[in-house]
Every structure is written in structure tokens, then in C-alpha cells.
Coordinates of C-alpha atoms in Angstrom, one line a residue:
Chain A
M239 CA 0.0 0.0 0.0
K240 CA 1.2 3.5 -0.9
E241 CA 0.1 6.5 1.2
V242 CA 0.2 10.0 0.0
R243 CA -0.2 13.4 1.7
L244 CA -0.9 16.5 -0.4
H245 CA -0.2 19.9 1.0
G246 CA -1.9 22.9 -0.5
R247 CA -3.8 26.0 0.3
G248 CA -7.6 26.0 0.5
G249 CA -9.0 26.5 -3.0
Q250 CA -5.9 25.2 -4.8
G251 CA -7.6 21.9 -5.6
G252 CA -5.6 19.5 -3.4
V253 CA -8.7 17.5 -2.6
T254 CA -9.5 17.3 -6.4
S255 CA -6.0 16.0 -7.0
A256 CA -6.5 13.3 -4.4
E257 CA -9.9 12.4 -5.9
L258 CA -8.5 12.1 -9.4
V259 CA -5.7 9.8 -8.3
A260 CA -8.0 7.6 -6.3
T261 CA -10.7 7.3 -8.9
A262 CA -8.1 6.6 -11.6
A263 CA -6.5 3.8 -9.4
I264 CA -10.0 2.3 -8.7
A265 CA -10.8 2.4 -12.5
E266 CA -7.5 0.4 -13.0
G267 CA -9.0 -2.2 -10.7
K268 CA -7.0 -1.3 -7.6
Y269 CA -8.3 -0.3 -4.2
A270 CA -8.0 3.4 -3.1
Q271 CA -9.1 5.9 -0.6
A272 CA -9.0 9.7 -1.0
F273 CA -10.0 12.1 1.8
P274 CA -9.5 15.7 2.9
S275 CA -8.1 16.7 6.3
F276 CA -11.6 16.8 7.8
G277 CA -12.6 20.3 9.0
P278 CA -13.8 23.7 8.2
E279 CA -11.3 24.5 5.5
R280 CA -10.6 28.1 4.5
R281 CA -9.6 29.5 1.2
G282 CA -5.9 30.3 1.3
A283 CA -5.1 28.5 4.6
P284 CA -2.7 25.6 4.6
V285 CA -4.7 22.3 4.1
A286 CA -3.9 18.7 3.4
A287 CA -5.5 15.8 1.6
F288 CA -4.7 12.1 1.6
I289 CA -4.6 9.1 -0.7
R290 CA -4.1 5.4 -0.2
V291 CA -3.6 3.1 -3.1
S292 CA -3.3 -0.7 -2.7
D293 CA -3.7 -4.0 -4.6
Q294 CA -5.6 -5.4 -1.6
P295 CA -8.8 -4.1 0.0
I296 CA -7.8 -1.2 2.4
R297 CA -8.8 -2.0 6.0
T298 CA -8.0 1.1 7.9
R299 CA -9.7 4.4 8.7
E300 CA -6.6 5.9 10.4
K301 CA -5.3 9.2 9.2
V302 CA -2.1 9.0 7.2
Y303 CA 0.8 9.4 9.7
H304 CA 3.7 8.0 7.7
P305 CA 3.3 8.8 4.0
D306 CA 5.4 7.2 1.3
I307 CA 4.9 10.3 -0.9
V308 CA 4.3 14.0 -0.1
V309 CA 3.1 16.4 -2.8
V310 CA 3.4 20.1 -2.1
L311 CA 1.2 22.3 -4.4
D312 CA 2.2 25.7 -3.1
P313 CA 5.9 26.9 -3.1
S314 CA 5.3 29.0 0.1
L315 CA 4.3 26.0 2.2
P316 CA 7.6 24.3 3.1
A317 CA 8.6 27.4 5.0
L318 CA 5.4 27.3 7.1
V319 CA 4.7 23.6 7.4
N320 CA 7.0 20.6 8.1
V321 CA 6.0 18.9 4.8
A322 CA 8.3 15.9 5.4
D323 CA 6.7 15.2 8.8
G324 CA 6.4 11.4 9.4
L325 CA 7.7 10.6 5.9
K326 CA 8.9 7.0 5.5
E327 CA 12.7 6.6 5.3
D328 CA 12.6 5.8 1.6
G329 CA 9.8 8.3 1.0
I330 CA 9.8 11.2 -1.5
V331 CA 8.8 14.8 -1.3
I332 CA 7.5 16.3 -4.6
L333 CA 7.7 20.1 -4.6
N334 CA 6.3 22.9 -6.7
T335 CA 9.4 25.1 -6.6
D336 CA 11.7 27.3 -8.6
L337 CA 14.6 26.7 -6.2
S338 CA 17.5 24.3 -6.7
E339 CA 18.0 21.1 -4.8
S340 CA 20.7 22.6 -2.6
E341 CA 18.6 25.7 -1.9
I342 CA 15.7 23.4 -0.8
R343 CA 17.8 21.3 1.4
E344 CA 19.4 24.3 3.0
K345 CA 16.2 26.4 3.5
F346 CA 13.7 23.7 4.5
G347 CA 16.0 21.0 5.9
I348 CA 14.3 18.2 3.8
K349 CA 16.7 15.2 3.7
S350 CA 14.6 12.7 1.7
K351 CA 14.5 12.0 -2.0
L352 CA 13.1 15.0 -3.9
A353 CA 11.2 15.6 -7.1
M354 CA 11.0 19.3 -8.2
V355 CA 9.1 21.2 -10.8
D356 CA 8.1 24.8 -11.3
A357 CA 4.4 24.0 -11.5
T358 CA 3.3 27.6 -10.9
K359 CA 5.1 28.8 -14.0
I360 CA 3.7 25.9 -16.1
A361 CA 0.2 26.4 -14.8
L362 CA 0.3 30.2 -15.5
E363 CA 1.6 29.5 -19.1
V364 CA -0.7 26.6 -19.9
L365 CA -3.8 27.2 -17.9
G366 CA -3.5 31.0 -17.3
L367 CA -4.0 30.4 -13.6
P368 CA -1.7 29.7 -10.7
I369 CA -3.7 26.6 -9.8
T370 CA -1.2 23.8 -9.7
N371 CA -3.2 20.7 -8.6
T372 CA -3.3 19.0 -12.0
T373 CA 0.1 20.2 -13.0
M374 CA 1.6 18.6 -9.9
L375 CA 0.0 15.3 -10.8
G376 CA 2.4 15.2 -13.8
A377 CA 5.3 15.4 -11.2
L378 CA 3.6 12.7 -9.1
L379 CA 3.2 10.4 -12.1
K380 CA 6.9 10.8 -13.1
A381 CA 8.3 10.4 -9.6
T382 CA 6.1 7.5 -8.4
G383 CA 4.0 5.8 -11.1
I384 CA 1.3 5.4 -8.3
V385 CA -1.3 5.3 -11.1
G386 CA -1.2 4.9 -14.9
K387 CA -1.2 8.1 -17.1
D388 CA -4.2 6.8 -19.2
A389 CA -6.4 6.1 -16.2
L390 CA -5.5 9.5 -14.7
E391 CA -6.3 11.3 -18.0
E392 CA -9.6 9.5 -18.2
A393 CA -10.4 10.6 -14.7
M394 CA -9.6 14.2 -15.7
D395 CA -11.9 13.9 -18.8
K396 CA -14.7 12.8 -16.5
R397 CA -14.1 15.4 -13.9
F398 CA -13.3 18.5 -16.1
G399 CA -15.1 17.9 -19.4
R400 CA -14.2 20.7 -21.8
I401 CA -11.3 22.1 -19.8
A402 CA -9.7 18.6 -19.4
E403 CA -7.4 19.1 -22.4
K404 CA -5.6 22.1 -21.0
N405 CA -5.1 20.3 -17.7
K406 CA -3.7 17.3 -19.4
A407 CA -1.3 19.5 -21.3
A408 CA -0.1 21.1 -18.0
L409 CA 0.3 17.6 -16.6
A410 CA 2.3 16.4 -19.6
R411 CA 4.6 19.4 -19.4
A412 CA 5.2 18.9 -15.7
F413 CA 5.9 15.3 -16.4
D414 CA 8.7 16.3 -18.8
E415 CA 10.1 19.0 -16.6
T416 CA 10.2 17.3 -13.2
V417 CA 13.7 16.7 -11.9
I418 CA 14.2 13.8 -9.5
T419 CA 17.2 13.6 -7.1
G420 CA 19.2 10.4 -6.6
Chain B
M279 CA -24.4 -5.4 -14.3
S280 CA -23.6 -3.3 -11.3
K281 CA -20.6 -1.0 -11.8
R282 CA -17.6 -0.6 -9.6
V283 CA -16.8 3.1 -9.3
G284 CA -14.5 5.4 -7.2
V285 CA -16.9 7.8 -5.6
E286 CA -17.4 9.8 -2.4
V287 CA -19.5 7.7 0.0
S288 CA -22.1 10.6 0.4
I289 CA -22.6 10.7 -3.3
A290 CA -23.0 6.9 -3.5
I291 CA -25.6 7.1 -0.7
S292 CA -27.6 9.7 -2.7
E293 CA -27.4 7.4 -5.8
A294 CA -28.7 4.5 -3.7
V295 CA -31.6 6.7 -2.5
G296 CA -32.2 7.4 -6.2
L297 CA -32.0 3.7 -7.1
A298 CA -34.6 3.1 -4.3
R299 CA -36.8 5.6 -6.1
A300 CA -37.5 7.8 -3.0
E301 CA -40.5 10.1 -3.7
I302 CA -40.3 12.8 -1.0
I303 CA -37.1 14.1 0.4
P304 CA -37.5 16.8 3.1
A305 CA -34.0 17.8 4.2
Y306 CA -32.0 20.5 5.8
P307 CA -28.2 20.5 5.3
I308 CA -25.7 20.1 8.1
T309 CA -22.1 19.1 8.2
P310 CA -21.0 16.3 7.6
Q311 CA -24.3 15.2 5.9
T312 CA -24.3 18.1 3.5
H313 CA -23.1 16.3 0.4
I314 CA -25.8 13.6 0.6
V315 CA -28.7 16.1 0.5
E316 CA -26.9 18.5 -1.9
H317 CA -26.5 15.7 -4.4
L318 CA -30.1 14.5 -4.0
S319 CA -31.3 18.0 -4.7
E320 CA -29.2 18.0 -7.9
M321 CA -30.6 14.6 -8.9
V322 CA -34.1 15.9 -8.5
A323 CA -33.3 19.3 -10.2
N324 CA -31.7 17.6 -13.2
G325 CA -34.5 15.1 -13.7
Q326 CA -32.5 12.0 -12.7
L327 CA -34.8 11.3 -9.8
D328 CA -38.5 11.8 -10.0
A329 CA -39.1 13.0 -6.5
E330 CA -40.1 16.1 -4.5
F331 CA -37.1 17.7 -2.7
V332 CA -38.5 19.8 0.1
P333 CA -35.9 22.4 1.2
V334 CA -37.4 22.9 4.7
E335 CA -36.4 25.7 7.2
S336 CA -35.1 23.4 9.9
E337 CA -34.6 19.7 10.9
H338 CA -37.7 20.0 13.1
A339 CA -39.6 20.8 9.9
A340 CA -37.8 18.2 7.9
M341 CA -38.9 15.4 10.2
S342 CA -42.5 16.8 10.5
C343 CA -42.6 16.9 6.7
C344 CA -41.3 13.3 6.6
C345 CA -44.2 12.2 8.9
G346 CA -46.8 13.9 6.7
A347 CA -45.4 12.4 3.5
A348 CA -45.1 8.9 4.9
A349 CA -48.7 9.1 6.3
A350 CA -49.8 10.0 2.8
G351 CA -48.1 6.9 1.5
A352 CA -44.9 8.2 -0.1
R353 CA -41.5 6.6 0.0
V354 CA -39.6 9.1 2.2
F355 CA -35.9 9.8 2.8
T356 CA -34.0 12.3 4.8
S357 CA -30.6 12.7 6.4
S358 CA -29.1 14.6 9.3
S359 CA -26.3 14.9 11.8
S360 CA -25.5 16.0 15.3
Q361 CA -27.2 19.3 16.3
G362 CA -29.7 18.9 13.5
L363 CA -30.6 15.4 14.7
S364 CA -31.1 16.9 18.1
L365 CA -33.4 19.5 16.7
M366 CA -35.5 16.7 15.2
S367 CA -35.7 15.0 18.5
E368 CA -39.2 16.1 19.4
I369 CA -40.6 14.6 16.2
L370 CA -38.4 11.5 16.1
Y371 CA -40.6 9.5 18.5
I372 CA -43.7 10.2 16.5
P373 CA -43.3 8.2 13.2
S374 CA -42.0 5.2 15.1
T375 CA -45.0 4.7 17.4
M376 CA -47.3 5.8 14.5
R377 CA -45.6 3.1 12.5
L378 CA -44.7 5.3 9.6
P379 CA -42.0 3.8 7.4
M380 CA -39.2 6.2 6.2
V381 CA -35.4 6.0 5.9
M382 CA -32.9 8.4 7.4
V383 CA -29.1 8.3 7.0
V384 CA -27.4 9.9 10.0
A385 CA -23.8 11.0 9.4
N386 CA -22.7 10.6 13.0
R387 CA -21.1 13.6 14.6
A388 CA -20.3 14.9 18.1
L389 CA -22.6 17.2 20.0
S390 CA -21.7 20.7 21.3
A391 CA -20.2 22.0 23.6
P392 CA -17.4 22.5 22.7
I393 CA -18.4 22.9 19.1
S394 CA -17.3 19.9 17.1
I395 CA -18.2 19.0 13.5
W396 CA -16.2 15.7 13.8
N397 CA -17.2 12.1 14.1
D398 CA -18.4 10.1 17.1
H399 CA -21.7 8.5 18.1
Q400 CA -23.0 10.9 20.7
D401 CA -25.7 12.3 18.3
I402 CA -27.3 9.0 17.7
M403 CA -27.0 7.7 21.3
V404 CA -29.1 10.6 22.4
Q405 CA -31.7 9.2 20.1
R406 CA -31.1 5.6 21.2
D407 CA -34.7 5.1 22.4
I408 CA -36.7 6.8 19.6
G409 CA -38.0 3.3 18.6
W410 CA -36.5 3.4 15.1
I411 CA -34.7 0.4 13.6
Q412 CA -31.0 1.2 13.5
T413 CA -28.0 -0.2 11.6
F414 CA -24.4 0.9 11.5
A415 CA -22.3 0.8 8.3
E416 CA -18.6 -0.1 8.4
N417 CA -17.7 1.3 4.9
G418 CA -19.1 3.0 1.8
Q419 CA -20.4 -0.3 0.3
E420 CA -22.3 -1.1 3.5
A421 CA -23.7 2.5 3.6
V422 CA -25.1 2.0 0.1
D423 CA -26.4 -1.6 0.7
L424 CA -27.9 -0.8 4.1
T425 CA -29.7 2.2 2.7
I426 CA -31.4 0.1 0.1
H427 CA -32.1 -2.6 2.7
A428 CA -33.6 -0.1 5.0
F429 CA -36.4 0.8 2.6
K430 CA -37.2 -2.9 2.1
V431 CA -37.4 -3.5 5.9
A432 CA -39.2 -0.2 6.9
E433 CA -41.9 -0.6 4.3
N434 CA -42.6 -4.3 5.0
R435 CA -46.2 -4.4 6.2
N436 CA -45.2 -6.7 9.1
V437 CA -42.6 -4.1 10.2
S438 CA -43.9 -0.6 9.2
L439 CA -41.3 1.3 11.2
P440 CA -38.9 4.1 10.4
M441 CA -35.2 3.1 10.0
I442 CA -31.9 4.9 10.5
V443 CA -28.6 3.9 8.8
N444 CA -25.7 5.3 10.7
I445 CA -22.6 6.2 8.9
D446 CA -19.5 7.8 10.5
G447 CA -19.3 11.5 9.6
F448 CA -16.2 12.5 7.5
T449 CA -14.5 9.1 8.2
L450 CA -17.1 7.6 5.8
S451 CA -19.1 10.5 4.4
H452 CA -16.2 12.4 2.9
V453 CA -14.0 9.5 1.6
I454 CA -13.7 8.5 -2.0
E455 CA -13.4 4.7 -2.3
P456 CA -14.5 1.8 -4.6
I457 CA -18.2 1.0 -4.4
E458 CA -20.4 -1.3 -6.4
L459 CA -23.4 0.7 -7.4
P460 CA -26.2 -1.8 -8.0
D461 CA -28.3 -1.8 -11.2
Q462 CA -31.7 -0.1 -11.3
E463 CA -33.2 -3.4 -12.5
D464 CA -31.9 -5.3 -9.5
V465 CA -33.0 -2.7 -7.1
D466 CA -36.5 -2.6 -8.6
A467 CA -36.7 -6.4 -8.3
Y468 CA -35.6 -6.2 -4.7
L469 CA -37.6 -3.2 -3.7
P470 CA -41.2 -3.1 -5.1
P471 CA -43.2 0.1 -4.9
F472 CA -44.3 1.1 -1.4
K473 CA -47.9 0.0 -0.7
P474 CA -48.9 1.1 2.8
R475 CA -51.6 -0.7 4.7
Y476 CA -53.2 2.6 5.7
K477 CA -52.6 6.1 4.3
L478 CA -54.2 9.5 4.5
D479 CA -56.6 9.7 1.6
P480 CA -59.5 12.3 1.4
R481 CA -61.7 9.6 -0.3
K482 CA -61.2 7.2 2.6
P483 CA -60.6 9.4 5.7
I484 CA -58.9 7.9 8.7
T485 CA -57.4 9.4 11.8
M486 CA -53.7 9.1 12.5
G487 CA -51.9 10.2 15.6
P488 CA -54.8 10.9 18.0
V489 CA -54.3 11.6 21.7
G490 CA -53.3 8.5 23.8
I491 CA -55.4 8.8 26.9
P492 CA -54.1 6.8 29.9
E493 CA -56.4 3.9 28.9
V494 CA -54.5 3.3 25.6
Y495 CA -51.1 4.9 25.9
T496 CA -49.4 1.9 27.6
E497 CA -50.9 -0.4 25.0
A498 CA -49.7 1.8 22.1
K499 CA -46.2 1.8 23.6
V500 CA -46.2 -2.0 24.1
A501 CA -47.5 -2.5 20.6
H502 CA -44.5 -0.4 19.3
D503 CA -42.1 -2.4 21.5
K504 CA -43.5 -5.7 20.1
A505 CA -43.3 -4.4 16.6
I506 CA -39.6 -3.5 16.7
K507 CA -38.7 -6.8 18.5
N508 CA -40.7 -8.7 15.9
S509 CA -39.0 -6.7 13.1
K510 CA -35.8 -8.7 13.5
R511 CA -36.9 -11.7 11.5
Y512 CA -37.8 -9.4 8.6
I513 CA -34.5 -7.5 8.8
L514 CA -32.7 -10.8 8.5
K515 CA -35.0 -12.0 5.7
A516 CA -34.4 -8.7 3.8
W517 CA -30.6 -9.4 4.2
E518 CA -31.0 -12.9 2.9
E519 CA -32.9 -11.6 -0.2
F520 CA -30.3 -8.9 -0.6
E521 CA -27.6 -11.6 -0.8
E522 CA -29.6 -13.5 -3.4
V523 CA -30.0 -10.4 -5.6
F524 CA -26.7 -8.5 -5.0
G525 CA -24.3 -11.2 -3.7
R526 CA -23.3 -9.5 -0.5
K527 CA -24.0 -11.0 2.8
Y528 CA -25.0 -9.1 5.9
E529 CA -25.6 -10.3 9.5
P530 CA -26.8 -8.5 12.6
V531 CA -23.5 -9.3 14.4
E532 CA -20.5 -10.0 12.3
T533 CA -17.5 -12.0 13.6
Y534 CA -13.8 -11.5 12.6
R535 CA -11.2 -14.1 13.6
T536 CA -13.2 -15.0 16.7
E537 CA -12.2 -18.7 16.7
D538 CA -10.5 -19.7 20.0
A539 CA -10.3 -16.0 21.0
E540 CA -9.5 -15.1 24.6
V541 CA -10.4 -11.4 24.0
L542 CA -13.0 -10.0 21.7
L543 CA -13.1 -6.3 20.7
V544 CA -16.7 -5.1 20.2
G545 CA -17.3 -2.1 18.0
M546 CA -19.8 -0.4 15.7
G547 CA -19.2 1.5 12.5
S548 CA -16.1 2.4 10.6
I549 CA -13.6 1.8 13.5
C550 CA -14.2 -1.9 12.8
E551 CA -12.1 -1.7 9.7
T552 CA -9.1 -0.4 11.6
A553 CA -9.9 -2.9 14.3
M554 CA -9.6 -5.8 11.8
T555 CA -6.1 -4.6 10.9
A556 CA -5.3 -4.5 14.7
V557 CA -6.7 -8.0 15.1
D558 CA -4.5 -9.3 12.2
K559 CA -1.4 -7.7 13.8
M560 CA -2.1 -9.2 17.2
R561 CA -2.9 -12.6 15.8
D562 CA 0.4 -12.5 13.9
Q563 CA 2.1 -11.9 17.3
G564 CA 0.3 -15.1 18.6
Q565 CA -2.4 -13.3 20.6
K566 CA -5.8 -14.9 20.5
V567 CA -7.9 -11.8 19.7
G568 CA -11.0 -11.3 17.6
L569 CA -13.6 -8.7 16.8
L570 CA -17.4 -8.5 17.0
K571 CA -19.1 -5.9 14.9
I572 CA -22.6 -4.8 15.9
R573 CA -24.3 -4.0 12.6
L574 CA -27.9 -4.1 14.0
W575 CA -28.2 -1.8 17.0
R576 CA -32.0 -1.6 17.3
P577 CA -33.7 -4.1 17.8
F578 CA -30.6 -5.4 19.7
P579 CA -29.8 -8.8 18.4
A580 CA -29.1 -10.4 21.8
Q581 CA -29.4 -14.0 20.7
E582 CA -27.0 -13.5 17.8
F583 CA -24.6 -11.6 20.0
R584 CA -24.4 -14.3 22.6
K585 CA -23.8 -16.9 20.0
A586 CA -21.1 -14.8 18.4
V587 CA -19.3 -14.4 21.8
G588 CA -19.2 -18.2 22.1
K589 CA -16.9 -19.3 24.9
T590 CA -14.7 -16.1 24.9
K591 CA -14.3 -14.9 28.5
I592 CA -13.2 -11.2 27.9
L593 CA -15.1 -8.6 26.0
A594 CA -13.5 -5.1 25.4
V595 CA -16.4 -2.9 24.3
I596 CA -15.7 0.4 22.6
D597 CA -18.2 3.2 22.9
R598 CA -17.9 6.3 20.8
C599 CA -20.0 8.2 23.3
L600 CA -19.4 9.4 26.9
P601 CA -22.6 9.9 28.8
P602 CA -21.5 12.1 31.8
G603 CA -22.4 10.6 35.1
A604 CA -23.5 7.2 33.7
V605 CA -22.2 3.8 34.7
C606 CA -20.5 3.4 31.3
G607 CA -21.1 4.0 27.6
P608 CA -24.4 2.9 26.1
V609 CA -23.0 -0.2 24.2
G610 CA -21.2 -1.3 27.3
A611 CA -24.3 -0.9 29.5
E612 CA -26.4 -2.8 26.9
L613 CA -24.1 -5.8 27.0
R614 CA -23.6 -5.8 30.7
S615 CA -27.3 -5.7 31.2
M616 CA -27.8 -8.4 28.6
F617 CA -25.3 -10.8 30.2
Y618 CA -26.3 -10.1 33.8
K619 CA -26.5 -13.4 35.8
I620 CA -26.3 -15.6 32.7
P621 CA -24.1 -18.5 33.8
G622 CA -20.7 -18.5 32.0
S623 CA -21.0 -15.0 30.7
P624 CA -17.9 -13.1 29.8
K625 CA -16.2 -10.3 31.8
I626 CA -17.2 -7.1 30.1
F627 CA -14.9 -4.1 30.1
S628 CA -16.1 -0.7 28.8
F629 CA -13.9 1.7 26.9
V630 CA -14.7 5.1 25.4
A631 CA -12.7 6.2 22.4
G632 CA -12.8 8.3 19.3
L633 CA -14.7 11.3 20.6
G634 CA -15.1 14.4 18.5
G635 CA -13.0 13.1 15.6
R636 CA -10.1 11.7 17.8
D637 CA -8.5 9.0 15.6
V638 CA -8.8 5.4 16.8
T639 CA -5.6 3.9 15.6
V640 CA -4.3 0.3 15.4
S641 CA -2.2 1.0 18.5
R642 CA -5.3 2.2 20.4
F643 CA -6.9 -1.2 19.8
E644 CA -3.8 -2.9 21.1
E645 CA -3.9 -0.8 24.2
I646 CA -7.5 -1.6 24.8
V647 CA -6.8 -5.4 24.5
D648 CA -3.9 -5.1 26.9
K649 CA -6.0 -3.2 29.4
A650 CA -8.9 -5.7 29.1
R651 CA -6.5 -8.6 29.8
A652 CA -5.1 -6.7 32.9
F653 CA -8.6 -5.8 34.1
A654 CA -9.6 -9.5 33.9
K655 CA -6.8 -10.3 36.3
K656 CA -7.3 -7.3 38.6
R657 CA -10.7 -5.7 38.7
P658 CA -10.5 -2.0 37.6
R659 CA -11.5 0.7 40.0
E660 CA -13.7 2.4 37.5
L661 CA -16.5 0.9 35.4
Y662 CA -15.1 2.3 32.2
E663 CA -12.0 3.9 30.9
V664 CA -11.6 6.7 28.4
I665 CA -8.8 5.9 26.0
G666 CA -6.2 8.4 24.8
V667 CA -6.9 11.3 27.1
R668 CA -4.0 13.8 27.0
E669 CA -2.6 14.5 30.5
K670 CA -1.0 17.8 29.5

């Protein structure tokens, strides 16, 4: 079982990202859960969402305490929130950032494996909005392969209808531009 | 063919209500039930469901409207939570003794104060004695299945009672997970149109809900008590038929790895999934531990419960509700009372956990089992223990 924690700000679509990954995994015949950090979420405030994906039925309703994968949608969050909190030893943090690996390690003290992409820039150029939830799914796909690209695109078609194409384009560009550390 | 989809449990419940062809849906939104009624109002607005959605001004009005609609012979659904359910309280006792069938999904949530929108079972335990049939769902699939089952039971002429399906707020209501949504054809075959024995009809006037003078009130209450006790056989029959049509089996008390168990955890609702994982872990360590899940809460399936306990000598009962000043939580009290002076009955230890959204983790279940074993050796000073209280 793989466990994912997404960090975003209220309104950035972190819950939607979690939903897309889970529905795609379920469409592939796997078992999955997606859920928000339950509470009165506010637009702009730091929020989290969670995903579990497994080949076996998932028999837990615990929160995710030790994620395998952390995805950070907003570049300002690692300075405010310990995004690597509870991360498994071989876990990975996937960041929306325009910083270099050494800058990230120095500024935020993240020691784990990293995947990095300037998702805000891509989202602004492709979608015309600084909403990075679908863009960051490109980085998640490249860094982890937690779900297949076809299934994810199908989930996006269903969820977004006419605007799915643009989101798929942003996802594809992020997939190409994501850099993964050793 | 039914289809397996990844969907939020609340949305799946609304779809189940649609498949059951509910006709009148009076509802007032409250967290965490909101998505259920929002989606139902959309289904009615876009023509997917041929029903009347009544956007009432309060939960008190919602339940009053449900009573009127059921008395007129409609298939009725509503949903509520927490403070909203409490506001319904005055009306909740009425459809049950009046024998008006209807189905309500309660997205279980804590009660204020302090204000909490999060999950526990305090809201429904306040309504324990309203005389409705009540089940508890463990996951999204059960939430869907029990909703369809509830219409079948409630509307059975031999039952004719309102029914609540309890689902844990947020922990179930807001989770996206795989669910088999049944086919319309199968649901239609399982659930024929509602044909009440009596209904309000201006062409054949009858009186419903007259005053119960002292000469008849006791008899009316006894009739209600008999009706809900008698409903068990029809609840079980409706589950058997459910299995025939949909292939999924339900029982009033479900056992998990109870063979040769020294200690049995007892729970209701979604914590049972985490509890199964905890049982697996403890079994791997060689501990003889199992789990009993109470799916049918009212009428309480005493006979099935005793059978499920078998020869196990220690029960660790988990309540998601803390009634201040009581002897212990309501599930613990129920079981202690049921086993009182029965020869060979187990030692029953009562625990309270998971209040107001506090996570009940695998390690909490391990702690509970350890404590129950210790209490069996040395009687505890208190009659219950609250798990996971922070000391500072």
C-alpha cells in the first residue's frame, strides 16, 4: 500500500487531485481511498488531503501518519509547514518550486529524496491560472507511477469535461520538466 | 451489471436513494451530511430522480414533513447529523409509534459543547430510544447496501417502522473509495413500490396520531415495542434476499477471527475496519484476539450476539460516546445488562474512544486489548475507561 499526503492551500484543488488519483486507481481495478483533512477548510489557509492506493482491500480508517509520498502544491508552504513530517525513510517529497535542490535542502532541511518542478510557471503559461493541482499530478506520475497516465487522463476527462485538455497539457509538461534527485 | 466506481460515500448514498426511487425528500443541510442532500437536490433538479425535494427551514420541519409524506403513502428519505438530529428529537418519537416507514441516514457527529463537527456516536446515542430500527455501516459499500435494505425493511407491512442507517461523519461520508453501485433493474426487483396498509386519503378518511389517553397509551407503547422486536426476522430476511440479488451477505452481528479468541473487541461503524487490521497484527504476534461488529443496534440482536461471543471470556467494548455521570457508555451498558446473571457469561470491560474526531488507531486497539487482559486479572477501580486522554 502507498500512502500520499498532499499539502496545498484552501482553494488550490488539493482535494480534487486526491480524488483524481483515487478514482483513476479504482478504475484500474485497484483499491484506493481519498479524503480531505476533515474540518472547516478556509480558502488560502494551509490544508492537506490524503490518498491510499493498494492492490488489496484497504482496511484502515486511520489518518495518514507515515506517508510514502508527499506532494506540495504551493511553493510557500515548506517554509510554514513541516511537509516531510512522518515521511517514511525511503519516501519522496514532490515540490512545486523554482529553487535548486541545494537551496531546498538548506532552506527547509528536507533530507529525503526530492522531485521538483516549477508548477506555478507551467500552470500560468498553460492554464493561465496559478492553480497547480493537475500540473503537480504530472510530477507525481513521473516520480512514483502510483497510477497509470491513461487512467488519470480518463479521470480528468470525466471530472473536467471541456477544460480537461488544458489540464492534461499542463500535466504532460510537468511530467517532462520534473527533476528527481538520486 | 452493477458497476464498480470510485466515488465519495455521500454521493454513493444519494445514488442509492435514487435507485430506491424515493419520492419525497425533506431535508436540511448540516455538516457532515451536506453532500448527501446536496447531491439529492441536484438529482431531483436535473430530472435524474422523479421526487419532490422539500428544502425545509429546519430539521424539526424536515422530520415533520417526513411524517406527513409517509402518512400520505410516499417513499420518504431524509438525512441529518448532530445538532440537526437533536433539533429533530421532538418529532423522532412520532413516526415510530405511529408506524410510519421512512429511511434516514445519519452522518454521525459529536454534539456541542465544545463545538465539534467531527465524528463520534453521541448524536445517535441521544436518540437511542426513539424506537426506530438502526443499523451501523462499516464502509461505503455497506452504507449503500444498508440504505437500500432499510427501505425494504421499513416498508414491509409486518414491520412498518422508520429506520436509521448510521454512517460515520467524515470518516465515511467524505471518503472516496471503490463502491459497487447496483443496477436499477436489480434494485427494482428487490424493492417493489411502497404499498402502505393505511394512508391519508380524502376519499377514505382515517385518523392518524390521535391523543393517547391513559387507557390506551401503555398499549400503544407496548405494541410499538413488540413491533420493533418482531421486526428482527424481517430484517434478517431482507438481508437474505439482498444476498440473493446482489451477492453481498449481511448479518446483525459479524465476527472476525473469533475462533478460540481469549479477548473480543466489540465495536460499531467504521472503526471496525481499523480494528480488523489491529486483530490481524495481534494474531500475527500469537495473541488470541478477535472482533465482533454490531451492525444491527435496534432491535438489539441479543441472541446472535451471545452466539457470536461463544466461549470467549473477555469482551472489550468500545463506545464512541461518553454519557456524563452514567455507569458506562451505552453499548457497554447494553451488553452488561444483557449478560447479567447468565451462567458462564464473559467479563465485560467498557472503553470510550474516538470522541469528536479523535483518531482510533491500530495501537489504540492494542492498548484496549492489553487493558482488558489486565482488568480480567485485577478488577479495575472504574466501570469504564476513556482511551487516549492527553494529560497535558
